[in-house]
Amino acid sequence: AQTVTQSQPEMSVQEAETVTLSCTYDTSESDYYLFWYKQPPSRQMILVIRQEAYKQQNATENRFSVNFQKAAKSFSLKISDSQLGDAAMYFCAYRSARSRGATNKLIFGTGTLLAVQP
Amino acid sequence: EPEVTQTPSHQVTQMGQEVILRCVPISNHLYFYWYRQILGQKVEFLVSFYNNEISEKSEIFDDQFSVERPDGSNFTLKIRSTKLEDSAMYFCASRTGEAFFGQGTRLTVV
């Protein structure tokens, strides 16, 4: 079974600085997707960024980028120029890329609570 | 922009009562999910639904739980006899490619 591990329960960053959130996963599959979701105090789950395992290039979305190391099964999230609105719980998630009809549910890590200091 | 809608946003119920949580997924999506998040804990998969039937369910999804897609648009989660430990945030999600989450229903069992 696949597992996702986030070893940092809490992180803190100064506004305008850069922070990196860590995530490792375990799988025997070769084709899958990885995601970072943001959960602000409203508790809505918001997709931040996604990475396809077959792509070597790291995904980037504005101030958010990932460092995907497939061999090491590592998927970290870098937030540049941190803003107060980035304060939230961040969840790393895995999803299999099995064929159509398969469940391909999301498997979440335990989350990292990010605080942004003004 | 299309979105997944959940109602109610917050429900308080007495232990032993039945509750129905409702979701309207995005219309052209094929896969539907319910997830649960107990306060301060991680998001856990409950059940997935595809082609009008359950495709996978977790150990949490016991006989007290059921899902339906009664009219081709709504997707409901029923808990027959709620327990204190059912208190959690319940998220509906739908996808064809990416999963889109609803805003959640906070269920409080007293």
Coordinates of N, CA, C and O in Angstrom, one line a residue, chain B:
Chain B
E1 N -16.6 29.5 -12.8 CA -15.8 28.3 -12.7 C -16.7 27.2 -12.0 O -17.3 27.5 -10.9
P2 N -16.8 26.0 -12.5 CA -17.6 25.0 -11.9 C -17.0 24.6 -10.5 O -15.8 24.7 -10.3
E3 N -17.9 24.3 -9.6 CA -17.4 23.9 -8.3 C -18.2 22.8 -7.7 O -19.4 22.6 -8.1
V4 N -17.7 22.1 -6.7 CA -18.4 21.1 -6.0 C -19.1 21.8 -4.8 O -18.4 22.6 -4.1
T5 N -20.3 21.5 -4.6 CA -21.1 22.2 -3.6 C -21.6 21.2 -2.5 O -22.1 20.2 -2.9
Q6 N -21.4 21.5 -1.3 CA -21.8 20.6 -0.2 C -22.8 21.4 0.7 O -22.6 22.5 1.0
T7 N -23.8 20.6 1.1 CA -24.8 21.2 2.1 C -25.1 20.1 3.2 O -25.1 18.9 2.8
P8 N -25.3 20.5 4.4 CA -25.1 21.8 5.0 C -23.7 22.1 5.2 O -22.9 21.1 5.1
S9 N -23.3 23.3 5.6 CA -21.9 23.6 5.9 C -21.6 23.1 7.3 O -20.5 22.7 7.6
H10 N -22.6 23.1 8.2 CA -22.4 22.6 9.6 C -23.7 21.9 10.0 O -24.8 22.4 9.8
Q11 N -23.6 20.7 10.6 CA -24.7 20.0 11.1 C -24.4 19.5 12.5 O -23.4 18.8 12.7
V12 N -25.3 19.7 13.4 CA -25.2 19.2 14.8 C -26.3 18.1 14.9 O -27.5 18.4 14.6
T13 N -26.0 17.0 15.4 CA -27.0 15.9 15.5 C -26.8 15.2 16.8 O -25.7 15.1 17.4
Q14 N -27.8 14.6 17.3 CA -27.7 13.8 18.5 C -27.2 12.4 18.2 O -27.5 11.8 17.1
M15 N -26.4 11.8 19.1 CA -25.9 10.5 18.9 C -27.1 9.5 18.6 O -28.1 9.6 19.3
G16 N -26.9 8.6 17.7 CA -27.9 7.7 17.3 C -28.8 8.1 16.2 O -29.6 7.3 15.6
Q17 N -28.8 9.4 15.9 CA -29.6 9.9 14.8 C -29.0 9.6 13.4 O -27.8 9.5 13.3
E18 N -29.8 9.6 12.4 CA -29.3 9.5 11.0 C -29.0 10.9 10.5 O -29.8 11.8 10.7
V19 N -28.0 11.0 9.7 CA -27.7 12.2 9.0 C -27.4 11.9 7.5 O -26.9 10.9 7.2
I20 N -27.8 12.9 6.7 CA -27.5 12.8 5.3 C -26.7 14.0 4.9 O -27.2 15.2 5.1
L21 N -25.5 13.8 4.3 CA -24.7 14.9 3.9 C -24.8 14.9 2.3 O -24.7 13.9 1.7
R22 N -25.0 16.1 1.8 CA -25.3 16.2 0.4 C -24.2 16.9 -0.4 O -23.5 17.8 0.1
C23 N -24.0 16.5 -1.6 CA -23.0 17.0 -2.5 C -23.5 17.1 -3.9 O -24.2 16.2 -4.3
V24 N -23.2 18.2 -4.5 CA -23.4 18.3 -6.0 C -22.1 18.4 -6.7 O -21.4 19.4 -6.6
P25 N -21.7 17.3 -7.3 CA -20.4 17.3 -7.9 C -20.4 18.2 -9.2 O -21.5 18.6 -9.7
I26 N -19.2 18.3 -9.8 CA -19.2 19.0 -11.1 C -19.8 18.1 -12.2 O -19.5 16.9 -12.2
S27 N -20.6 18.7 -13.0 CA -21.5 17.9 -13.8 C -20.9 16.9 -14.8 O -21.4 15.8 -15.0
N28 N -19.8 17.1 -15.3 CA -19.2 16.2 -16.3 C -18.2 15.3 -15.7 O -17.5 14.6 -16.4
H29 N -18.0 15.3 -14.4 CA -17.1 14.4 -13.7 C -17.6 13.0 -13.6 O -18.8 12.8 -13.6
L30 N -16.7 12.1 -13.5 CA -17.0 10.7 -13.6 C -16.8 9.9 -12.2 O -17.4 8.9 -12.0
Y31 N -15.9 10.5 -11.4 CA -15.5 9.8 -10.2 C -15.9 10.7 -9.0 O -15.7 11.9 -9.0
F32 N -16.5 10.1 -8.0 CA -17.0 10.8 -6.8 C -16.4 10.2 -5.6 O -16.3 8.9 -5.5
Y33 N -16.1 11.0 -4.6 CA -15.5 10.5 -3.4 C -16.0 11.2 -2.2 O -16.5 12.4 -2.2
W34 N -16.0 10.5 -1.1 CA -16.1 11.1 0.3 C -14.9 10.9 1.1 O -14.3 9.8 1.1
Y35 N -14.4 12.0 1.7 CA -13.2 11.9 2.6 C -13.7 12.5 3.9 O -14.6 13.2 4.0
R36 N -12.9 12.1 5.0 CA -13.2 12.6 6.3 C -12.0 13.1 7.0 O -10.9 12.6 6.8
Q37 N -12.1 14.2 7.7 CA -11.0 14.7 8.5 C -11.5 15.0 9.9 O -12.2 16.0 10.1
I38 N -11.0 14.2 10.8 CA -11.2 14.5 12.2 C -10.3 15.7 12.6 O -9.2 15.8 12.1
L39 N -10.9 16.5 13.5 CA -10.2 17.8 13.8 C -8.7 17.5 14.1 O -8.4 16.7 15.0
G40 N -7.8 18.2 13.4 CA -6.4 18.1 13.8 C -5.7 16.9 13.2 O -4.5 16.7 13.4
Q41 N -6.4 16.1 12.4 CA -5.8 14.9 11.8 C -5.8 15.0 10.3 O -6.3 16.0 9.7
K42 N -5.3 13.9 9.7 CA -5.2 14.0 8.3 C -6.5 13.6 7.6 O -7.4 13.1 8.2
V43 N -6.5 13.9 6.3 CA -7.7 13.6 5.5 C -7.7 12.1 5.2 O -6.7 11.6 4.6
E44 N -8.8 11.4 5.4 CA -8.9 10.0 5.2 C -10.0 9.7 4.1 O -11.1 10.2 4.2
F45 N -9.6 8.8 3.3 CA -10.6 8.3 2.3 C -11.7 7.4 2.9 O -11.4 6.6 3.7
L46 N -12.9 7.7 2.5 CA -14.0 6.9 2.9 C -14.5 5.9 1.8 O -14.5 4.7 2.0
V47 N -14.8 6.5 0.7 CA -15.5 5.7 -0.4 C -15.4 6.4 -1.7 O -15.3 7.7 -1.8
S48 N -15.3 5.6 -2.8 CA -15.4 6.2 -4.1 C -16.5 5.6 -4.9 O -17.0 4.4 -4.6
F49 N -17.0 6.3 -5.9 CA -18.2 5.9 -6.6 C -18.0 6.2 -8.1 O -17.6 7.3 -8.4
Y50 N -18.2 5.2 -8.9 CA -18.0 5.3 -10.3 C -18.9 4.4 -11.0 O -19.2 3.3 -10.6
N51 N -19.5 5.0 -12.1 CA -20.4 4.2 -12.9 C -21.6 3.7 -12.1 O -22.0 2.5 -12.2
N52 N -22.1 4.5 -11.2 CA -23.3 4.3 -10.4 C -23.1 3.2 -9.4 O -24.1 2.5 -9.0
E53 N -21.9 2.9 -9.0 CA -21.7 2.0 -7.9 C -20.4 2.3 -7.1 O -19.5 3.0 -7.6
I54 N -20.3 1.7 -5.9 CA -19.1 1.9 -5.1 C -18.0 1.2 -5.8 O -18.1 0.0 -6.1
S55 N -16.9 1.8 -6.0 CA -15.7 1.2 -6.6 C -14.7 0.8 -5.5 O -13.9 -0.1 -5.7
E56 N -14.6 1.5 -4.4 CA -13.7 1.2 -3.3 C -14.2 1.8 -2.1 O -14.8 2.9 -2.1
K57 N -14.0 1.1 -1.0 CA -14.4 1.7 0.3 C -13.3 1.4 1.3 O -12.6 0.3 1.2
S58 N -13.1 2.2 2.3 CA -12.1 2.0 3.3 C -12.7 1.3 4.5 O -13.9 1.0 4.6
E59 N -11.8 0.9 5.4 CA -12.2 0.2 6.6 C -13.2 1.1 7.5 O -14.0 0.5 8.2
I60 N -13.1 2.4 7.3 CA -13.9 3.3 8.1 C -15.4 3.1 7.6 O -16.3 3.3 8.4
F61 N -15.5 2.9 6.4 CA -16.9 2.9 5.7 C -17.5 1.5 6.0 O -17.6 0.6 5.2
D62 N -18.1 1.5 7.3 CA -18.8 0.2 7.7 C -20.2 0.3 7.3 O -20.7 1.2 6.6
D63 N -21.0 -0.6 7.9 CA -22.4 -0.8 7.6 C -23.3 0.5 8.0 O -24.4 0.6 7.6
Q64 N -22.7 1.3 8.8 CA -23.4 2.5 9.2 C -23.4 3.6 8.1 O -24.2 4.5 8.1
F65 N -22.6 3.4 7.1 CA -22.4 4.4 6.1 C -23.0 3.8 4.8 O -23.0 2.7 4.5
S66 N -23.6 4.8 4.0 CA -24.0 4.4 2.6 C -23.9 5.6 1.8 O -23.9 6.8 2.2
V67 N -23.8 5.4 0.5 CA -23.8 6.5 -0.5 C -24.8 6.2 -1.6 O -25.1 5.1 -1.9
E68 N -25.3 7.3 -2.2 CA -26.2 7.2 -3.3 C -26.0 8.4 -4.2 O -25.5 9.4 -3.8
R69 N -26.3 8.1 -5.5 CA -26.4 9.2 -6.5 C -27.8 9.1 -7.1 O -28.0 8.6 -8.2
P70 N -28.8 9.6 -6.3 CA -30.2 9.3 -6.6 C -30.7 9.8 -8.0 O -31.5 9.2 -8.6
D71 N -30.2 11.0 -8.4 CA -30.8 11.6 -9.5 C -29.8 12.1 -10.6 O -30.1 12.9 -11.4
G72 N -28.6 11.5 -10.6 CA -27.6 11.9 -11.6 C -26.9 13.2 -11.3 O -26.0 13.5 -12.1
S73 N -27.3 13.9 -10.3 CA -26.6 15.1 -10.0 C -26.1 15.1 -8.5 O -24.9 15.4 -8.3
N74 N -27.0 14.8 -7.6 CA -26.6 14.8 -6.2 C -25.8 13.5 -5.8 O -26.0 12.5 -6.5
F75 N -25.0 13.7 -4.8 CA -24.2 12.5 -4.3 C -24.3 12.6 -2.8 O -23.8 13.6 -2.3
T76 N -24.9 11.7 -2.2 CA -25.1 11.8 -0.7 C -24.4 10.7 0.1 O -24.1 9.6 -0.4
L77 N -24.0 11.1 1.3 CA -23.4 10.2 2.3 C -24.4 10.1 3.4 O -24.7 11.2 4.0
K78 N -24.8 8.9 3.8 CA -25.8 8.8 4.9 C -25.0 8.0 6.0 O -24.3 7.0 5.7
I79 N -25.2 8.5 7.2 CA -24.7 7.8 8.4 C -25.9 7.4 9.2 O -26.7 8.3 9.6
R80 N -26.2 6.1 9.3 CA -27.5 5.7 9.9 C -27.7 6.0 11.3 O -28.7 6.4 11.8
S81 N -26.7 5.7 12.1 CA -26.8 5.9 13.6 C -25.5 6.5 14.1 O -24.5 5.8 14.3
T82 N -25.5 7.8 14.2 CA -24.2 8.5 14.4 C -23.7 8.2 15.8 O -24.4 8.0 16.8
K83 N -22.3 8.2 15.8 CA -21.6 8.0 17.1 C -20.8 9.3 17.3 O -20.5 10.1 16.4
L84 N -20.4 9.5 18.6 CA -19.6 10.6 18.9 C -18.3 10.7 18.0 O -17.9 11.8 17.6
E85 N -17.7 9.6 17.7 CA -16.5 9.6 16.9 C -16.7 9.9 15.4 O -15.7 9.9 14.7
D86 N -18.0 10.0 15.0 CA -18.2 10.4 13.7 C -18.1 11.9 13.5 O -18.2 12.5 12.4
S87 N -17.9 12.7 14.6 CA -17.7 14.1 14.5 C -16.5 14.4 13.7 O -15.4 13.9 14.1
A88 N -16.6 15.1 12.6 CA -15.5 15.4 11.7 C -15.9 16.3 10.7 O -17.1 16.7 10.6
M89 N -15.0 16.7 9.8 CA -15.3 17.4 8.6 C -15.4 16.4 7.5 O -14.5 15.5 7.4
Y90 N -16.4 16.5 6.7 CA -16.6 15.5 5.6 C -16.5 16.3 4.3 O -17.2 17.3 4.1
F91 N -15.6 15.8 3.4 CA -15.4 16.4 2.2 C -15.9 15.5 1.0 O -15.6 14.3 1.0
C92 N -16.6 16.1 0.1 CA -17.0 15.5 -1.1 C -16.0 16.0 -2.2 O -15.5 17.1 -2.2
A93 N -15.6 15.1 -3.1 CA -14.7 15.5 -4.2 C -15.2 14.8 -5.5 O -15.8 13.7 -5.4
S94 N -14.9 15.4 -6.6 CA -15.3 14.8 -7.9 C -14.1 15.1 -8.8 O -13.4 16.0 -8.7
R95 N -14.0 14.2 -9.8 CA -12.9 14.4 -10.8 C -13.2 13.7 -12.1 O -14.0 12.7 -12.1
T96 N -12.6 14.2 -13.1 CA -12.3 13.4 -14.3 C -10.8 13.4 -14.3 O -10.2 12.3 -14.3
G97 N -10.2 14.5 -14.3 CA -8.7 14.6 -14.2 C -8.4 14.9 -12.8 O -8.3 14.1 -11.9
E98 N -8.3 16.2 -12.5 CA -8.0 16.7 -11.1 C -9.2 16.5 -10.2 O -10.4 16.6 -10.6
A99 N -8.9 16.3 -8.9 CA -10.0 16.2 -7.9 C -10.3 17.6 -7.4 O -9.4 18.4 -7.1
F100 N -11.6 18.0 -7.5 CA -12.1 19.2 -6.9 C -12.9 18.9 -5.6 O -13.7 18.0 -5.6
F101 N -12.5 19.6 -4.6 CA -13.2 19.4 -3.3 C -14.3 20.4 -3.1 O -14.2 21.6 -3.4
G102 N -15.3 20.0 -2.4 CA -16.3 20.9 -1.8 C -15.7 21.6 -0.6 O -14.6 21.3 -0.2
Q103 N -16.5 22.5 -0.1 CA -16.0 23.3 1.1 C -16.2 22.5 2.4 O -15.7 23.0 3.4
G104 N -16.8 21.3 2.3 CA -16.9 20.5 3.5 C -18.2 20.7 4.3 O -18.8 21.8 4.3
T105 N -18.5 19.7 5.0 CA -19.6 19.7 6.0 C -19.0 19.4 7.4 O -18.4 18.3 7.5
R106 N -19.2 20.3 8.3 CA -18.7 20.0 9.7 C -19.8 19.3 10.4 O -20.9 19.9 10.7
L107 N -19.6 18.0 10.8 CA -20.6 17.3 11.5 C -20.2 17.2 13.0 O -19.1 16.8 13.3
T108 N -21.1 17.6 13.8 CA -20.9 17.5 15.3 C -21.9 16.6 15.9 O -23.1 16.9 15.7
V109 N -21.5 15.5 16.5 CA -22.4 14.6 17.1 C -22.3 14.8 18.6 O -21.2 14.8 19.2
V110 N -23.5 15.1 19.2 CA -23.5 15.4 20.7 C -24.3 14.3 21.5 O -25.0 13.5 20.9

